[in-house]
Amino acid sequence: MIDRELLDILACPKCKGDLKLREKDLVCLNCRKYYPIKDGIPILLIDEAKDLEAGLEGN
């Protein structure tokens, strides 16, 4: 789980927008991308980001 204090200072690496915590990833609603959390570590690499719409279709 991501610490709330850490979440407050994290930003989307693409647009610098706020990130929202979901169960297994962090979501940027500004640029519609999500970033995975692996072993409790957010992977905030633009190359690792997925389109939010693609992630919703997979559910």
Short mmCIF file of C-alpha atoms in Angstrom, two decimals:
data_model
loop_
_atom_site.label_atom_id
_atom_site.label_comp_id
_atom_site.label_asym_id
_atom_site.label_seq_id
_atom_site.Cartn_x
_atom_site.Cartn_y
_atom_site.Cartn_z
CA MET A 1 0.00 0.00 0.00
CA ILE A 2 1.19 3.51 -0.81
CA ASP A 3 1.60 5.91 2.12
CA ARG A 4 -0.82 8.87 1.91
CA GLU A 5 2.01 11.35 2.52
CA LEU A 6 3.93 9.89 -0.42
CA LEU A 7 0.83 10.02 -2.61
CA ASP A 8 0.45 13.73 -1.80
CA ILE A 9 3.86 14.53 -3.33
CA LEU A 10 3.78 12.16 -6.32
CA ALA A 11 2.78 13.57 -9.71
CA CYS A 12 2.21 12.17 -13.16
CA PRO A 13 5.57 12.12 -14.96
CA LYS A 14 3.88 13.01 -18.26
CA CYS A 15 1.66 15.99 -17.38
CA LYS A 16 2.57 16.66 -13.70
CA GLY A 17 -1.09 16.14 -12.72
CA ASP A 18 -2.38 14.58 -9.51
CA LEU A 19 -2.40 10.81 -9.19
CA LYS A 20 -5.29 8.83 -7.72
CA LEU A 21 -4.71 5.51 -5.98
CA ARG A 22 -6.53 2.42 -7.22
CA GLU A 23 -6.00 -1.13 -5.99
CA LYS A 24 -2.94 -1.97 -8.13
CA ASP A 25 -2.03 1.27 -9.85
CA LEU A 26 -1.94 5.06 -9.81
CA VAL A 27 -4.19 6.94 -12.23
CA CYS A 28 -3.77 10.35 -13.83
CA LEU A 29 -7.16 11.67 -14.89
CA ASN A 30 -5.56 14.61 -16.74
CA CYS A 31 -3.72 12.58 -19.38
CA ARG A 32 -5.82 9.40 -18.95
CA LYS A 33 -2.87 7.13 -18.08
CA TYR A 34 -2.28 4.68 -15.28
CA TYR A 35 0.98 3.51 -13.75
CA PRO A 36 1.45 0.09 -12.14
CA ILE A 37 2.41 -0.54 -8.53
CA LYS A 38 4.76 -3.53 -8.27
CA ASP A 39 5.67 -4.96 -4.86
CA GLY A 40 4.41 -1.75 -3.24
CA ILE A 41 6.57 0.48 -5.47
CA PRO A 42 4.91 2.88 -7.94
CA ILE A 43 6.49 2.55 -11.39
CA LEU A 44 6.26 6.13 -12.64
CA LEU A 45 7.92 5.64 -16.00
CA ILE A 46 6.14 7.05 -19.05
CA ASP A 47 7.07 3.93 -21.01
CA GLU A 48 5.28 1.78 -18.39
CA ALA A 49 2.08 3.85 -18.48
CA LYS A 50 -1.08 2.39 -19.99
CA ASP A 51 -4.10 4.17 -21.45
CA LEU A 52 -6.87 4.37 -18.90
CA GLU A 53 -9.51 3.37 -21.45
CA ALA A 54 -7.57 0.19 -22.30
CA GLY A 55 -7.41 -0.72 -18.62
CA LEU A 56 -11.13 -0.21 -18.17
CA GLU A 57 -11.93 -2.43 -21.15
CA GLY A 58 -9.90 -5.24 -19.59
CA ASN A 59 -12.05 -5.30 -16.42
#
